[in-house]
PDB file of C-alpha atoms and ligand atoms in Angstrom:
ATOM      1  CA  MET A   1     106.383 207.646 -26.918  1.00 54.00           C
ATOM      2  CA  LEU A   2     105.185 210.022 -29.611  1.00 59.00           C
ATOM      3  CA  ASP A   3     106.309 213.621 -29.333  1.00 66.00           C
ATOM      4  CA  THR A   4     102.843 214.963 -28.511  1.00 78.00           C
ATOM      5  CA  ASN A   5     101.062 216.351 -25.499  1.00 86.00           C
ATOM      6  CA  THR A   6     100.604 213.248 -23.326  1.00 93.00           C
ATOM      7  CA  LEU A   7     100.283 212.101 -19.732  1.00 96.00           C
ATOM      8  CA  ASP A   8     103.524 211.309 -17.950  1.00 96.00           C
ATOM      9  CA  THR A   9     104.334 207.777 -16.813  1.00 97.00           C
ATOM     10  CA  SER A  10     103.126 208.282 -13.252  1.00 97.00           C
ATOM     11  CA  ALA A  11      99.751 209.547 -14.487  1.00 97.00           C
ATOM     12  CA  LEU A  12      99.386 206.584 -16.835  1.00 98.00           C
ATOM     13  CA  ASP A  13     100.338 204.238 -13.975  1.00 98.00           C
ATOM     14  CA  LEU A  14      97.743 205.870 -11.713  1.00 98.00           C
ATOM     15  CA  ILE A  15      94.816 205.397 -14.066  1.00 98.00           C
ATOM     16  CA  PHE A  16      95.879 202.250 -15.936  1.00 98.00           C
ATOM     17  CA  ASN A  17      99.063 200.304 -15.214  1.00 98.00           C
ATOM     18  CA  ASP A  18      98.952 200.264 -11.411  1.00 98.00           C
ATOM     19  CA  ALA A  19      95.189 200.711 -11.039  1.00 98.00           C
ATOM     20  CA  ARG A  20      93.384 197.591  -9.912  1.00 98.00           C
ATOM     21  CA  THR A  21      89.897 196.388  -9.091  1.00 98.00           C
ATOM     22  CA  PHE A  22      89.473 196.436  -5.312  1.00 98.00           C
ATOM     23  CA  SER A  23      87.230 194.401  -3.049  1.00 98.00           C
ATOM     24  CA  ALA A  24      88.709 195.867   0.140  1.00 98.00           C
ATOM     25  CA  PHE A  25      89.526 199.458   1.018  1.00 98.00           C
ATOM     26  CA  GLU A  26      91.481 201.299   3.698  1.00 98.00           C
ATOM     27  CA  ASP A  27      89.453 202.677   6.593  1.00 96.00           C
ATOM     28  CA  ARG A  28      89.416 206.221   5.142  1.00 97.00           C
ATOM     29  CA  GLU A  29      86.393 208.278   4.170  1.00 97.00           C
ATOM     30  CA  VAL A  30      86.015 209.486   0.592  1.00 98.00           C
ATOM     31  CA  PRO A  31      85.931 213.315   0.402  1.00 98.00           C
ATOM     32  CA  GLN A  32      82.758 214.557  -1.277  1.00 98.00           C
ATOM     33  CA  GLU A  33      84.822 217.112  -3.278  1.00 98.00           C
ATOM     34  CA  LEU A  34      86.720 214.299  -4.962  1.00 98.00           C
ATOM     35  CA  LEU A  35      83.467 212.645  -6.048  1.00 98.00           C
ATOM     36  CA  ARG A  36      82.281 215.953  -7.469  1.00 98.00           C
ATOM     37  CA  GLU A  37      85.600 216.466  -9.243  1.00 98.00           C
ATOM     38  CA  ALA A  38      85.464 212.970 -10.747  1.00 99.00           C
ATOM     39  CA  VAL A  39      81.876 213.443 -11.948  1.00 99.00           C
ATOM     40  CA  ALA A  40      82.808 216.774 -13.548  1.00 98.00           C
ATOM     41  CA  LEU A  41      85.793 215.189 -15.300  1.00 98.00           C
ATOM     42  CA  ALA A  42      83.740 212.203 -16.479  1.00 98.00           C
ATOM     43  CA  SER A  43      81.065 214.495 -17.885  1.00 98.00           C
ATOM     44  CA  MET A  44      83.660 215.810 -20.371  1.00 98.00           C
ATOM     45  CA  GLY A  45      83.881 212.410 -22.083  1.00 98.00           C
ATOM     46  CA  PRO A  46      82.102 212.108 -25.425  1.00 98.00           C
ATOM     47  CA  THR A  47      78.557 210.755 -25.861  1.00 98.00           C
ATOM     48  CA  SER A  48      76.489 210.463 -29.029  1.00 98.00           C
ATOM     49  CA  MET A  49      74.674 213.704 -29.797  1.00 98.00           C
ATOM     50  CA  ASN A  50      76.062 214.878 -26.450  1.00 98.00           C
ATOM     51  CA  CYS A  51      73.191 212.949 -24.854  1.00 98.00           C
ATOM     52  CA  GLN A  52      74.899 212.288 -21.460  1.00 99.00           C
ATOM     53  CA  PRO A  53      72.422 209.669 -20.206  1.00 99.00           C
ATOM     54  CA  MET A  54      74.432 208.577 -17.136  1.00 99.00           C
ATOM     55  CA  ARG A  55      72.652 209.017 -13.816  1.00 99.00           C
ATOM     56  CA  LEU A  56      74.255 208.235 -10.452  1.00 98.00           C
ATOM     57  CA  ALA A  57      73.136 207.283  -6.974  1.00 98.00           C
ATOM     58  CA  PHE A  58      75.920 207.706  -4.402  1.00 98.00           C
ATOM     59  CA  LEU A  59      75.148 205.588  -1.360  1.00 98.00           C
ATOM     60  CA  ALA A  60      76.840 206.293   1.955  1.00 96.00           C
ATOM     61  CA  ARG A  61      77.440 203.424   4.363  1.00 96.00           C
ATOM     62  CA  GLY A  62      74.428 202.568   6.497  1.00 96.00           C
ATOM     63  CA  GLU A  63      70.758 203.014   5.705  1.00 94.00           C
ATOM     64  CA  GLU A  64      71.258 204.325   2.163  1.00 92.00           C
ATOM     65  CA  ARG A  65      73.505 201.413   1.221  1.00 98.00           C
ATOM     66  CA  ALA A  66      71.308 198.859   2.977  1.00 98.00           C
ATOM     67  CA  ARG A  67      68.581 199.333   0.368  1.00 97.00           C
ATOM     68  CA  ILE A  68      70.631 197.675  -2.364  1.00 98.00           C
ATOM     69  CA  LEU A  69      72.331 194.930  -0.363  1.00 98.00           C
ATOM     70  CA  PRO A  70      69.509 192.337  -0.661  1.00 98.00           C
ATOM     71  CA  HIS A  71      69.641 192.704  -4.455  1.00 98.00           C
ATOM     72  CA  LEU A  72      73.387 192.024  -4.762  1.00 98.00           C
ATOM     73  CA  ALA A  73      74.872 188.629  -5.548  1.00 98.00           C
ATOM     74  CA  GLU A  74      75.934 186.900  -2.346  1.00 98.00           C
ATOM     75  CA  GLY A  75      79.635 187.351  -3.161  1.00 98.00           C
ATOM     76  CA  ASN A  76      79.241 191.100  -3.600  1.00 98.00           C
ATOM     77  CA  ARG A  77      77.206 191.791  -0.466  1.00 98.00           C
ATOM     78  CA  ALA A  78      79.649 191.863   2.455  1.00 98.00           C
ATOM     79  CA  LYS A  79      82.303 193.919   0.659  1.00 98.00           C
ATOM     80  CA  THR A  80      79.714 196.437  -0.522  1.00 98.00           C
ATOM     81  CA  GLU A  81      78.223 196.813   2.944  1.00 98.00           C
ATOM     82  CA  VAL A  82      81.559 198.023   4.341  1.00 98.00           C
ATOM     83  CA  ALA A  83      83.010 199.949   1.371  1.00 98.00           C
ATOM     84  CA  PRO A  84      83.661 203.648   2.158  1.00 98.00           C
ATOM     85  CA  MET A  85      81.393 204.765  -0.723  1.00 98.00           C
ATOM     86  CA  THR A  86      79.225 203.051  -3.327  1.00 98.00           C
ATOM     87  CA  VAL A  87      77.745 204.424  -6.508  1.00 98.00           C
ATOM     88  CA  VAL A  88      75.036 202.901  -8.669  1.00 98.00           C
ATOM     89  CA  VAL A  89      75.764 203.857 -12.273  1.00 99.00           C
ATOM     90  CA  GLY A  90      72.592 204.056 -14.299  1.00 98.00           C
ATOM     91  CA  HIS A  91      71.112 205.847 -17.254  1.00 98.00           C
ATOM     92  CA  ASP A  92      67.996 207.841 -17.973  1.00 98.00           C
ATOM     93  CA  ARG A  93      65.701 206.051 -20.428  1.00 98.00           C
ATOM     94  CA  ALA A  94      64.155 209.473 -21.154  1.00 98.00           C
ATOM     95  CA  PHE A  95      67.551 211.115 -21.701  1.00 98.00           C
ATOM     96  CA  TYR A  96      66.258 212.665 -24.928  1.00 98.00           C
ATOM     97  CA  ASP A  97      64.182 215.194 -22.962  1.00 98.00           C
ATOM     98  CA  HIS A  98      67.471 217.032 -22.294  1.00 98.00           C
ATOM     99  CA  LEU A  99      68.560 217.170 -25.937  1.00 98.00           C
ATOM    100  CA  PRO A 100      67.008 220.582 -26.696  1.00 98.00           C
ATOM    101  CA  LYS A 101      69.519 221.955 -24.159  1.00 98.00           C
ATOM    102  CA  LEU A 102      72.427 219.575 -24.829  1.00 98.00           C
ATOM    103  CA  PHE A 103      72.282 219.551 -28.653  1.00 98.00           C
ATOM    104  CA  PRO A 104      70.484 222.839 -29.405  1.00 98.00           C
ATOM    105  CA  HIS A 105      71.645 223.296 -33.001  1.00 98.00           C
ATOM    106  CA  PHE A 106      69.530 220.297 -34.136  1.00 97.00           C
ATOM    107  CA  ASP A 107      65.803 220.927 -33.660  1.00 96.00           C
ATOM    108  CA  GLY A 108      64.853 217.327 -34.329  1.00 96.00           C
ATOM    109  CA  ALA A 109      67.227 215.768 -31.804  1.00 97.00           C
ATOM    110  CA  ARG A 110      64.599 214.816 -29.228  1.00 98.00           C
ATOM    111  CA  ALA A 111      62.300 213.233 -31.806  1.00 97.00           C
ATOM    112  CA  VAL A 112      65.099 210.974 -33.113  1.00 97.00           C
ATOM    113  CA  PHE A 113      64.825 209.016 -29.862  1.00 98.00           C
ATOM    114  CA  ALA A 114      61.402 209.884 -28.461  1.00 97.00           C
ATOM    115  CA  ASP A 115      59.825 208.268 -31.519  1.00 93.00           C
ATOM    116  CA  ALA A 116      62.133 205.218 -31.546  1.00 98.00           C
ATOM    117  CA  PRO A 117      62.099 203.339 -28.223  1.00 97.00           C
ATOM    118  CA  ALA A 118      64.576 200.622 -29.271  1.00 98.00           C
ATOM    119  CA  LEU A 119      67.099 203.188 -30.499  1.00 98.00           C
ATOM    120  CA  ALA A 120      66.583 205.215 -27.332  1.00 98.00           C
ATOM    121  CA  GLU A 121      67.244 202.195 -25.127  1.00 98.00           C
ATOM    122  CA  GLU A 122      70.357 201.178 -27.053  1.00 98.00           C
ATOM    123  CA  THR A 123      71.665 204.745 -26.996  1.00 98.00           C
ATOM    124  CA  ALA A 124      71.020 205.174 -23.273  1.00 98.00           C
ATOM    125  CA  PHE A 125      72.754 201.898 -22.436  1.00 98.00           C
ATOM    126  CA  ARG A 126      75.730 202.441 -24.761  1.00 98.00           C
ATOM    127  CA  ASN A 127      76.442 205.995 -23.699  1.00 98.00           C
ATOM    128  CA  GLY A 128      75.600 205.426 -20.052  1.00 98.00           C
ATOM    129  CA  SER A 129      78.104 202.560 -20.010  1.00 99.00           C
ATOM    130  CA  LEU A 130      80.742 204.728 -21.685  1.00 99.00           C
ATOM    131  CA  GLN A 131      80.168 207.462 -19.126  1.00 99.00           C
ATOM    132  CA  GLY A 132      80.419 204.888 -16.342  1.00 99.00           C
ATOM    133  CA  ALA A 133      83.832 203.910 -17.693  1.00 99.00           C
ATOM    134  CA  TYR A 134      84.878 207.556 -17.919  1.00 99.00           C
ATOM    135  CA  LEU A 135      83.783 207.896 -14.300  1.00 99.00           C
ATOM    136  CA  MET A 136      85.970 205.015 -13.121  1.00 99.00           C
ATOM    137  CA  ILE A 137      89.000 206.482 -14.899  1.00 98.00           C
ATOM    138  CA  ALA A 138      88.181 209.904 -13.429  1.00 98.00           C
ATOM    139  CA  LEU A 139      87.872 208.430  -9.919  1.00 99.00           C
ATOM    140  CA  ARG A 140      91.312 206.896 -10.351  1.00 98.00           C
ATOM    141  CA  ALA A 141      92.642 210.186 -11.701  1.00 98.00           C
ATOM    142  CA  VAL A 142      91.632 211.991  -8.489  1.00 98.00           C
ATOM    143  CA  GLY A 143      93.390 209.332  -6.427  1.00 98.00           C
ATOM    144  CA  LEU A 144      90.527 206.995  -5.602  1.00 98.00           C
ATOM    145  CA  ASP A 145      90.098 203.299  -6.370  1.00 98.00           C
ATOM    146  CA  CYS A 146      87.113 201.367  -7.703  1.00 98.00           C
ATOM    147  CA  GLY A 147      85.489 197.970  -7.329  1.00 98.00           C
ATOM    148  CA  PRO A 148      82.958 197.613 -10.160  1.00 99.00           C
ATOM    149  CA  MET A 149      80.249 194.932 -10.020  1.00 98.00           C
ATOM    150  CA  SER A 150      77.515 193.666 -12.285  1.00 98.00           C
ATOM    151  CA  GLY A 151      76.548 190.734 -10.071  1.00 98.00           C
ATOM    152  CA  PHE A 152      73.164 191.993  -8.864  1.00 98.00           C
ATOM    153  CA  ASP A 153      69.489 192.012  -9.701  1.00 98.00           C
ATOM    154  CA  ARG A 154      69.057 195.004 -11.988  1.00 98.00           C
ATOM    155  CA  ALA A 155      65.334 195.408 -11.434  1.00 98.00           C
ATOM    156  CA  GLY A 156      65.767 195.251  -7.657  1.00 98.00           C
ATOM    157  CA  VAL A 157      68.581 197.825  -7.516  1.00 98.00           C
ATOM    158  CA  THR A 158      66.759 200.062 -10.006  1.00 98.00           C
ATOM    159  CA  GLU A 159      63.645 200.074  -7.826  1.00 98.00           C
ATOM    160  CA  ALA A 160      65.677 200.585  -4.631  1.00 98.00           C
ATOM    161  CA  VAL A 161      67.604 203.669  -5.786  1.00 98.00           C
ATOM    162  CA  PHE A 162      65.798 205.040  -8.841  1.00 98.00           C
ATOM    163  CA  GLY A 163      62.211 203.993  -8.070  1.00 98.00           C
ATOM    164  CA  GLY A 164      59.592 206.303  -9.574  1.00 97.00           C
ATOM    165  CA  THR A 165      62.008 207.768 -12.165  1.00 98.00           C
ATOM    166  CA  SER A 166      62.954 206.910 -15.751  1.00 98.00           C
ATOM    167  CA  PHE A 167      66.449 205.921 -14.558  1.00 98.00           C
ATOM    168  CA  GLU A 168      67.726 202.356 -14.750  1.00 98.00           C
ATOM    169  CA  ALA A 169      70.691 200.728 -12.955  1.00 98.00           C
ATOM    170  CA  ASN A 170      73.589 199.429 -15.062  1.00 98.00           C
ATOM    171  CA  PHE A 171      76.452 198.588 -12.696  1.00 99.00           C
ATOM    172  CA  VAL A 172      77.590 199.273  -9.152  1.00 99.00           C
ATOM    173  CA  VAL A 173      81.010 200.590  -8.096  1.00 99.00           C
ATOM    174  CA  ASN A 174      82.517 200.523  -4.626  1.00 98.00           C
ATOM    175  CA  ILE A 175      84.860 203.470  -4.102  1.00 98.00           C
ATOM    176  CA  GLY A 176      87.637 204.238  -1.647  1.00 98.00           C
ATOM    177  CA  TYR A 177      91.359 203.987  -1.145  1.00 98.00           C
ATOM    178  CA  GLY A 178      92.132 200.419  -2.141  1.00 98.00           C
ATOM    179  CA  ASP A 179      93.872 198.054   0.271  1.00 98.00           C
ATOM    180  CA  ARG A 180      96.644 196.699  -1.944  1.00 98.00           C
ATOM    181  CA  SER A 181      97.514 193.980   0.599  1.00 98.00           C
ATOM    182  CA  THR A 182      94.310 192.175  -0.428  1.00 97.00           C
ATOM    183  CA  LEU A 183      95.104 192.025  -4.158  1.00 98.00           C
ATOM    184  CA  PHE A 184      95.761 188.866  -6.141  1.00 96.00           C
ATOM    185  CA  PRO A 185      98.200 189.113  -9.063  1.00 97.00           C
ATOM    186  CA  ARG A 186      96.663 190.835 -12.082  1.00 98.00           C
ATOM    187  CA  GLN A 187      95.024 188.499 -14.598  1.00 98.00           C
ATOM    188  CA  PRO A 188      96.407 188.565 -18.161  1.00 98.00           C
ATOM    189  CA  ARG A 189      95.141 191.045 -20.741  1.00 98.00           C
ATOM    190  CA  LEU A 190      94.603 190.293 -24.402  1.00 98.00           C
ATOM    191  CA  GLY A 191      97.241 191.796 -26.687  1.00 98.00           C
ATOM    192  CA  TRP A 192      97.123 193.752 -29.920  1.00 98.00           C
ATOM    193  CA  SER A 193      96.953 190.662 -32.138  1.00 98.00           C
ATOM    194  CA  ASP A 194      94.068 189.178 -30.124  1.00 98.00           C
ATOM    195  CA  ILE A 195      92.104 192.396 -30.157  1.00 98.00           C
ATOM    196  CA  THR A 196      92.591 193.597 -33.702  1.00 98.00           C
ATOM    197  CA  VAL A 197      91.500 192.066 -36.997  1.00 98.00           C
TER     198      VAL A 197
HETATM  199  C1  LIG B   1      81.249 195.897 -15.412  1.00 74.49           C
HETATM  200  C2  LIG B   1      82.015 195.075 -14.420  1.00 74.49           C
HETATM  201  C3  LIG B   1      81.355 194.134 -13.654  1.00 74.49           C
HETATM  202  C4  LIG B   1      82.046 193.385 -12.696  1.00 74.49           C
HETATM  203  N1  LIG B   1      81.336 192.564 -11.868  1.00 74.49           N
HETATM  204  C5  LIG B   1      81.942 192.024 -10.797  1.00 74.49           C
HETATM  205  C6  LIG B   1      81.181 191.375  -9.788  1.00 74.49           C
HETATM  206  O1  LIG B   1      79.961 191.285  -9.845  1.00 74.49           O
HETATM  207  N2  LIG B   1      81.850 190.880  -8.717  1.00 74.49           N
HETATM  208  C7  LIG B   1      83.207 190.975  -8.594  1.00 74.49           C
HETATM  209  O2  LIG B   1      83.752 190.526  -7.571  1.00 74.49           O
HETATM  210  N3  LIG B   1      83.958 191.590  -9.544  1.00 74.49           N
HETATM  211  C8  LIG B   1      83.360 192.126 -10.634  1.00 74.49           C
HETATM  212  N4  LIG B   1      84.099 192.822 -11.575  1.00 74.49           N
HETATM  213  C9  LIG B   1      85.564 192.923 -11.392  1.00 74.49           C
HETATM  214  C10 LIG B   1      86.378 192.296 -12.554  1.00 74.49           C
HETATM  215  O3  LIG B   1      86.467 190.917 -12.403  1.00 74.49           O
HETATM  216  C11 LIG B   1      87.774 192.967 -12.565  1.00 74.49           C
HETATM  217  O4  LIG B   1      87.584 194.335 -12.838  1.00 74.49           O
HETATM  218  C12 LIG B   1      88.704 192.374 -13.620  1.00 74.49           C
HETATM  219  O5  LIG B   1      88.998 191.043 -13.329  1.00 74.49           O
HETATM  220  C13 LIG B   1      90.002 193.165 -13.741  1.00 74.49           C
HETATM  221  O6  LIG B   1      90.681 193.211 -12.510  1.00 74.49           O
HETATM  222  P1  LIG B   1      91.906 194.219 -12.313  1.00 74.49           P
HETATM  223  O7  LIG B   1      91.351 195.605 -12.529  1.00 74.49           O
HETATM  224  O8  LIG B   1      92.358 194.046 -10.894  1.00 74.49           O
HETATM  225  O9  LIG B   1      92.942 193.873 -13.301  1.00 74.49           O
HETATM  226  C14 LIG B   1      83.441 193.542 -12.549  1.00 74.49           C
HETATM  227  C15 LIG B   1      84.101 194.482 -13.351  1.00 74.49           C
HETATM  228  C16 LIG B   1      83.412 195.250 -14.257  1.00 74.49           C
HETATM  229  C17 LIG B   1      84.165 196.283 -15.073  1.00 74.49           C
END
């Protein structure tokens, strides 16, 4: 390990080495304060021109959650119905309206995207996805576990939770305290030589 300011082994294990993707969770509620803490931490992650396009819909069990269930892939439905908490991670297609506040030293920031729909869409999706990843790491960092899913009808979930807004769904994450007894062994990861050119 380099002699720099770094996380200790147990912190690295919590967010990476021992963290897994969960389909089943313990029967414990997720404290709202932890969700707020994780969102605040995730918001510190970098985005291009500080655009922060991620938008979230937290769905408690019951009626709120029921709205998205018909739009999920069959294999994702039952586990999502019973998860302690679910969040739809999306992004705001009109994120650039916030740039005068978020990137105030550049007068032309809003126009860069408002006048270029393809660039705006790419930027919203790229940075919203990054922020979604920061969120999952942050959730792990506050002691929670995640079960991310992209197996769903995007248009259906978007309409169900973000209908009438400029927000669009990207992926869904079940959240709770993971039930490790349900885990299969971890699948292999690519190594340095596979990943680098
Ligand atoms: C963006 C994203 C989409 C995923 N979609 C699904 C899904 O629709 N259904 C599912 O059961 N698992 C889904 N997964 C779970 C992955 O298969 C899992 O995270 C991966 O195999 C790594 O597992 P591990 O964290 O336990 O090592 C998804 C994961 C991510 C990050």
